[in-house]
Structure formats: structure tokens, C-alpha cells
Amino acid sequence: MTDQKALAKGYEPKNVEAKWRKHWEETNLFTPDANAPGEAFSIVIPPPNVTGALHIGHALNLTLIDVLCRHARQKGKNTLWIPGTDHAGIATQNVVERALAAEGKNRRELGREAFVERVWAWREDYGHRILDQIRALGASVDWTRLRFTMDDGLSAAVRKVFVRLYNEGLIYKGKYIINWCSRCHTALADDEVEHEQQKGRLWRVRYHLADGSGSIAVATTRPETIPGDTAVCVHPEDARYAALIGKSALVPVLGRSVPIIADAYVDREFGTGALKVTPCHDHNDWALGNKHHLEFIQVIDENGLMTHDAGPYAGLSKELCREKIVADIAAAGDMLSVENMEHAVGHCYRCRTAVEPHVSTQWFVAATKLAPAARDATPALTQIYPESWIKTWNHWLDNIRDWCISRQIWWGHRIPAWTCPACGALTVAEESPAACSSCGAGGLAQDEDVLDTWFSSALWPFSTMGWPEKTTELARWYPTSVLVTGFDILFFWVARMMMMGLHFMGKPPFRHVYLHALVRDAAGRKMSKSTGNVIDPLAMTEKYGCDALRFTLTAFAAMGRDIRLSEERIEGYRHFVNKLWNAARFAMMHLAAGPEPVNPRTVQGLHHQWILHRLEAVKSGMDQAFEEYRFNDAAQSGYKFLWNEFCDWYLELIKPDLQSDDAPRANTARHVLQLALREVLVLLHPIMPFVTAEIWQALPSGAADMADMAAAELAVMPWPPARPCCVRETAAQHMEMIQEVIVAVRTMKAELGINPSQKVSLLLRPAGAAQAALLEENREMIMTLARLESLSADEDTTAPKASASSVAQGCQIIMPIRGAVDLASELARLDKELAKMEKDVAAVNKKLCNESFVSRAPADVVASEQKRAARLLDAKAKLLALKERFTQASADEEISPFHV
RNA sequence: GGGCAGUUAGCUCAGUUGGUAGAGCACCGCCUUCACACGGCGGGGGUCACAGGUUCAAGUCCUGUACUGCCCACCA
């Protein structure tokens, strides 16, 4: 650490950030000791794709988690944040396959083993990118506990879970209809299919009855599946077709005879009310086929080509088959109509290829059996924020279907199941078995498939902590405190972690789930490379500093709302970072020698009492906001305090103190300045770790009572304890009075075109002795901030005729204007002021004249309204009196202009 | 078809328990005041989407409508 004590004029984030990143990691500052005291606080990172690059969504996620972790440390919690990456099966395999394609190769040529090696090599080369980007954001993760979903330990956990679930009958293998991506050449889970409305056509086709007695019209959007038809289905109560039920129809072109069946599933309103049933190529037809014991004929293979069973169309692509069969049917005179229509088509979430329903043998997790426990755990054991997601959560769990977990790709955890070449029996085991568990034969062949990437992610909260070993991490930090992630992976990930965590650990994996928004562009569109509207977090960090980016994301993270981000926002908050920097710079000019301690309890001076009072409010407000995931509230109150109170008022107010020859007076100011600055740095540190750490380090060591604060570095400083003795409502009210007077003078000057730096005389006519004393005690503050030449506060003051005037809390504010000002503009100003009061008075009176308000509203509300009415009326009367006097003066034209 | 959000100042958004509508940016005016022009001071600007209802009192609670966005869903 450098030991420079002077701060540069403008904040230069680049070097500062690099320095602190390095320091935090080298000193293992965020590696917790399991034996350390304090409540456990833990978070597991939502592991980014190992081949991925950091996008703004990660930046938001990591920032919010970091805010929580840093705040938890401040609150004395034993805090663990586990970082790591996901092997991201299909996505990563696709990336490497693309690289191979660029070399003119494909994975089949390479062979499985070489291909997998190639992916590992790819990970070696590029896997650190995403980790460096996590570092760049200042994420306070424990790098000593870095994990990867395909680490040995995590892989062992995957096998253990698989075997146990299999033995419990919760994993099974079977032939079912699944979603098939012919480009990725693998099965997909239901939720890996994204449905999109697409233009298509609806063909009405005549199916002749087998007995030649007539025909039935059938509607379809997929004529290429006609060769796979094994029934025609109508609604049992559909009068049009009642006579046909039980008869047979002939499949067009092929002439195969299929039964006409009835099922209430059919929508009589749609199409012709008669549905062709193709059990192998449609999820619903699959269900119908099973229910009615229909024949299953597969006519499209896994490459999208027509099978042998497609008769004349065998060998054609499904697209070509569609063209031909439509033409053939038309030629036969059986095409009744064609119309355009929109319908939903499923697409692969990884490559956007249209997904084909496909019958094949796959592995499944019996999610239907695991889901109820996950449902019951919320909100009893795990609370979801924002709460509105609970309905969606429940609905999904209530309607869950078994989870297809086998993928026909090579990158991932290979399924720990072996088939016996001799007897065909299946052996499922954690380690490669030497012999068949059934007949004892050797030479077992392992299943070719790998597991869905989300299978290993589902174990993440406990596999990263060393499960199935009984580790200290698990004992100390499981369950995790909160899961912070985007709602887009609520089902993919959160729900499955919940099911696995409950099943294997007996406890839900997290106490809270905080779902944050999606980051969109300024126009509300999803950011994507193809739209070209991405905001690159690293470029933003580079340009405006990481703290500016982090503050922006935090300030916009209102619960349950998407974030519309634009570069201007980040630029705007860079100003805030710079403001803090400069406030500190100012403070440093006066703190070179540490001030002598002053007891905050007995500190004199309204401005000191006031800032300490405000500090208490902000401290507790931010603390609570952090605890309740109201990130935007925390950021906003920190922002307002620092800029609008600390900088705009307090720093200005203590300038005379700091320059005073009165040593104790100057010392008090320096002490309170240092105290407030130090505390505000702590408060803002979770959001802006770099700039605050840098300033903290540059500050001279504190006075005796702050020795503990000054000693350590900011990242491990505790959250400042509440200081109840500094809560002073009266001081706050008094300060408000002083501020009102100052603002009134500034406004008068501005509106009358008087240069703000021009010193004027001011006469105050206080509303009473107490007010007079208050103003007198604080005359220097008013003189300085209102830029006055002279000030008198006298209850018996009479206003000179040529005066601008105003009223604050019953105190008349009179500013002789000495003819230098256009009298008409002061009149106009007064009238505007009076009109505003008039409006307020009318509103309050309306309320107070309302009989039922007075009788029914709580007494304190009525009282405060009455007080307000009295205050307004008083102010209005006083202002009117001043105006009256002023009007006379204008009429007299007796004002002798005189100048300063 | 079902569900969930949203609709507040020109723009982007706050507005915890109902009790005098706020911020940032943008805009207008003034100011090179010894931390900051990435600044200071002051100012203009809103019938809180619409229609009902509850209440002494509604941006806030309830019902309905419209529009926008998202999620789920088996109209082939």
C-alpha cells in the first residue's frame, strides 16, 4: 500500500481500483475463518458460464451480492462468498464446436476423448477471463474456495446424488417423448424450450373413411407428420362426428387404416374439430396415444429426416416431405383449404433451432415427487423477495413434469450407469464397476450420455461446501443466507436447488431468495449482441470507474422492476463519486493533524449537532434498507446525505470554524468533520468499495476515541454503532429554521437579479424571544451562507419602505433593496409568493371546515393541520403587511436610491 | 387461455404502514465564493393511465377498463 496523503484534484479510478483489487486478494481479506465468532452469513455465486464474458446482468448480480456481503461483514457476521463457474454443457460444447468448425473439423472426427480434452484445454485458456471480470467488479469473494462444476469434488457429489436418487426410484430411465434439438443433437428439458409465435399454415385435409362411406376433414399445421398418424380424434359430444366414432379412416397417400376415436381433449371450435393423432411427433398426441393404446410410428428421425416408415417420403428432410406431401394430397383432390395462422413453435434455448418432439430413451428425475417439499418450504423456511414471485413459483411446482436430465453431448458429467453386454442389466454406481451387478459379467459399457448442466448446478449450495464430506464449511455456512439471482433462472436453477437441497441436506439451501430485475436498455429492450444495444460493464468501469457503475446499478435496483440502463446514468453517478472524493479532499486540507477528541454527547454548535443527528438517521436508514434488500433506498439516502446535507450545508457551515483563531472552536469542527466523514465512508463502502477505501487510507489516524476506526482498513471496519445521544430533534428543527432564512435570502436575491455574491443587509423580525435568541446565536451561519453585510434580529424592527421581504416560520425577513432593484419585480415576486400561500391556506381550511374531518380524523392529525393553518395565516398576514408598506413606498416615489 | 408486473414532471424512475406529490438527467436565470464547472445558488414544470368504490382523507386500499412488457399453457 502506498502511503500518499494528498488526494488528486479529480478522482482517477483506474489505478486506485487496480491497487485495491490486488490488495484484497493478496491479503485474503475475504477468506473467512470457520471458527471465527459471529453469525454465519453465506452466499454462493450464481456460477457464470466458464466460457462466458461478463455482461451487465452479471454486473448487477455481483454488485448486489457484494453489497450484501460487505455489509454483512460490517455487521460482524462471519461471511463467506463462494465464487465459481459452471461447465455449461451445451453452451460450452457449442462454443468449442464452432472453434473446431473454423478449423474445418468436427467433433465426430476428433472422437469423444479428444474432444473432451479439447474443451478442457479451452477452459484452461479462457476460463480465467470471467474470473478476472469478477475481480474487476470488486467482488469480495473468497478466492481460496473457487469452485467449478466439473471439479473432482463436485463431480463426485453429482455421482453420489445420481446413485442415491436412482436407488430411491427418483431417477429412472425410459422411452418417452422429449424435446429434441436436431442441431445440438440432444434432448432438452421442457423448460429449455422457448416458445415463440411464428407464422405458419393450417391445412385442412380430407381423410377418406375405410369403408368408403364418406370422409372426415382434419386440420393440421404439420402435414409432414401425416405418415405417422395412428388415429383421428373427435370430441365425444360433437354431433357432427358422432356417427363416425369407432369407424376407421385412411391416412392420405399411405392409405393405412386408423381408428376414429373420441376424447374430450379435442377442441370442437378449432380447425375442423377433428384432430389427427401422431403419437411420436407431438406431446399431446403422445398422451392420447398412451391413453387410447394407439400404435406408435416414428416417421422423423433425430436428424430431421423421414424414416423408413414414412413410405414414399423416406429419406427426405422433413421440410421437403412437407412440400411433397402437400402437393400429393392436393393432386389427389383431398386438400380442402390452406390458411395462414400464427402458432407457437418451440426453439432450443441455446441455438434457436426449432425443437422437434421426439421419442427416445432418456433419463428422468422424478421432479413430480420432489416438488411438493420445495413448495412447502416456501415461505415457511425460505422467503422469496419480492413476494409476488411466490405465485409463479407455486404454479410451476404444482404443474411440474419429470425432468429429462440426459443429454446426447460429450461435455458434462457422464451418466454413472453401465450396461452389461451379457445380460443387458443396468448397473448404476458412483465408480466404474468391474462386473455386472446382475450376472457378474465384465466389460460393462458406460452410458454415452451426460447430465443436464443444471443437474450439477442444482447441488451447488452444498457441493461447493464439500458435500458429501462432513466439512466445516457445511457445518458453519449451510444453509446459505440468501440466494441472489435473476428471475429468468427461477425454474432452471432456484427450484431445482431447492428440491435437491431439501432432499439431500434436509434443509432448504437458502433462507432468502432475492430475485433481481433484468437489465434492459434505455428503450426497455433486452440487451443482446444482435440488437447491438449491450452496455459492456467492463467498458463502463474503464470509462467511469467501477464505483460509478456499482452505484448506478444499486441505485436502480428497486425491487421487482426491470432496470433501464443507459450510459448517461453511469456518467451521472460518476459525478457523485467525484463529489465524495472532493469532499474528502477538502476535509484532508484541515485534518492533516488529527483533531483532539470531542464528546459527541456534549458537542456545542447547532450545525455540529444537526449533522450528527442526520448521520444517525441515515445510518439506521441505510442499515435497514440493506437488510431488507431495498438497495435503491440505501443508495438514495447515502447520496442525499453526502451531497445535499454534508456537502451543501455542513461543509459550508464549518468553513468559518476551520479558519477561526479560536482553537477549541476549530478543533470541534475538525473533529466532527472527521467523525462524519469516516462514518459516511463506512456507510457507502458496500456500494462503492474502491473510492471509499482509498479515501479512508489517506485520512490521518483518528483521535483517541476513534483509534479503533482509524487502525484497520475500511473493508474490515464494523458498521458504526448507533449513537442515541446524537439524536436531537430540536437541533434539527432549529437548523431547519436557519436554513429557511438563508434560502429565503438567496431566493430574494436571485429573483430580484441581485448578484449572489453581493453582500446585503438583512433585518429579521423574529416571532418571539426564543426565535430571536436562536437567530442571534447562529448569526454567523446566516451571515456567511446568505452572504450578508449586516444582520439584525430584533422583535421591534420596522421595515424600511423599500424592502424586499419574506417570511420563514413566523419570522419576517426584510432586505432593504436601496432602489437598485426594479420595484415592480419585487411586487410581482410577493404576489407570486402570496398566491402560493393562498392556495395552501385554502386547502387546509377546506379540510378544517369539514365537520367529519375534525370529528373523525385522529386528534394528532387534526392538531397538526390546525397548527399548519395558523402558521400559514400568520405568514400570510405578515407578508401582506410588508407588501402593504412596500406598496406605499412605491406610490410615494420617495425612495432615494442609494448604493452599496 | 391463465398468471405477474408496469402506467407519477420533457426523459428515466423513487414514493415502507392512506395524512401538505419527490430525485436524477434535461431545461431557464445568476455565479470563475480559497473541495469539486464531474461545481455552487435559485427557478419553471405533474388533474399520479381511465372509470367507479371504500374512507374525514387515496399516487397509496378495493373493483373494473385500456395500453405496455414479461412468464406459463396441449387449440392440432
Short mmCIF file of N, CA and C in Angstrom, two decimals, chain A residues 156 158-160 162-164 166-167 363 414-418 426-435 437 444 446:
data_model
loop_
_atom_site.label_atom_id
_atom_site.label_comp_id
_atom_site.label_asym_id
_atom_site.label_seq_id
_atom_site.Cartn_x
_atom_site.Cartn_y
_atom_site.Cartn_z
N ALA A 156 -17.89 -35.83 -7.92
CA ALA A 156 -18.19 -36.94 -7.02
C ALA A 156 -19.57 -36.74 -6.39
N VAL A 158 -22.02 -35.17 -7.74
CA VAL A 158 -23.01 -35.44 -8.78
C VAL A 158 -23.29 -36.95 -8.86
N ARG A 159 -22.22 -37.74 -8.85
CA ARG A 159 -22.41 -39.19 -8.96
C ARG A 159 -23.15 -39.73 -7.74
N LYS A 160 -22.78 -39.23 -6.59
CA LYS A 160 -23.43 -39.71 -5.36
C LYS A 160 -24.93 -39.41 -5.40
N PHE A 162 -26.76 -38.90 -8.02
CA PHE A 162 -27.40 -39.69 -9.06
C PHE A 162 -27.72 -41.10 -8.55
N VAL A 163 -26.72 -41.72 -7.95
CA VAL A 163 -26.90 -43.09 -7.49
C VAL A 163 -27.97 -43.17 -6.42
N ARG A 164 -27.93 -42.22 -5.50
CA ARG A 164 -28.93 -42.26 -4.43
C ARG A 164 -30.34 -42.06 -4.96
N TYR A 166 -31.32 -42.72 -7.90
CA TYR A 166 -31.68 -43.91 -8.68
C TYR A 166 -32.16 -45.02 -7.75
N ASN A 167 -31.40 -45.23 -6.70
CA ASN A 167 -31.77 -46.28 -5.75
C ASN A 167 -33.09 -45.99 -5.05
N TRP A 363 -33.04 -40.40 -19.52
CA TRP A 363 -33.07 -40.46 -18.05
C TRP A 363 -33.91 -39.31 -17.51
N ARG A 414 -20.69 -37.50 -17.15
CA ARG A 414 -21.21 -38.67 -17.82
C ARG A 414 -22.09 -39.46 -16.84
N ILE A 415 -23.17 -39.97 -17.38
CA ILE A 415 -24.13 -40.67 -16.52
C ILE A 415 -23.50 -41.92 -15.93
N PRO A 416 -23.53 -42.07 -14.60
CA PRO A 416 -22.85 -43.20 -13.96
C PRO A 416 -23.69 -44.48 -14.02
N ALA A 417 -23.96 -44.92 -15.24
CA ALA A 417 -24.75 -46.14 -15.42
C ALA A 417 -24.08 -46.98 -16.50
N TRP A 418 -24.02 -48.28 -16.24
CA TRP A 418 -23.32 -49.17 -17.15
C TRP A 418 -24.24 -50.30 -17.58
N LEU A 426 -28.62 -53.17 -16.02
CA LEU A 426 -28.06 -51.85 -15.77
C LEU A 426 -27.40 -51.83 -14.40
N THR A 427 -26.17 -51.32 -14.33
CA THR A 427 -25.52 -51.11 -13.05
C THR A 427 -25.31 -49.62 -12.87
N VAL A 428 -25.86 -49.08 -11.79
CA VAL A 428 -25.67 -47.66 -11.51
C VAL A 428 -24.77 -47.55 -10.29
N ALA A 429 -23.64 -46.89 -10.43
CA ALA A 429 -22.67 -46.85 -9.33
C ALA A 429 -21.85 -45.58 -9.41
N GLU A 430 -21.31 -45.19 -8.24
CA GLU A 430 -20.51 -43.98 -8.19
C GLU A 430 -19.20 -44.14 -8.93
N GLU A 431 -18.63 -45.36 -8.85
CA GLU A 431 -17.37 -45.60 -9.54
C GLU A 431 -17.58 -46.69 -10.58
N SER A 432 -16.74 -46.67 -11.59
CA SER A 432 -16.84 -47.64 -12.68
C SER A 432 -16.83 -49.07 -12.13
N PRO A 433 -17.90 -49.83 -12.32
CA PRO A 433 -17.95 -51.19 -11.76
C PRO A 433 -17.14 -52.17 -12.60
N ALA A 434 -16.54 -53.15 -11.92
CA ALA A 434 -15.71 -54.14 -12.61
C ALA A 434 -16.59 -55.19 -13.26
N ALA A 435 -17.74 -55.43 -12.62
CA ALA A 435 -18.57 -56.52 -13.13
C ALA A 435 -20.05 -56.15 -13.05
N SER A 437 -23.69 -56.07 -11.97
CA SER A 437 -24.28 -56.28 -10.65
C SER A 437 -25.31 -57.41 -10.70
N LEU A 444 -18.40 -53.96 -18.97
CA LEU A 444 -19.61 -53.16 -18.99
C LEU A 444 -19.40 -51.87 -19.79
N GLN A 446 -20.35 -47.96 -20.38
CA GLN A 446 -20.99 -46.83 -19.70
C GLN A 446 -21.94 -46.12 -20.65
#
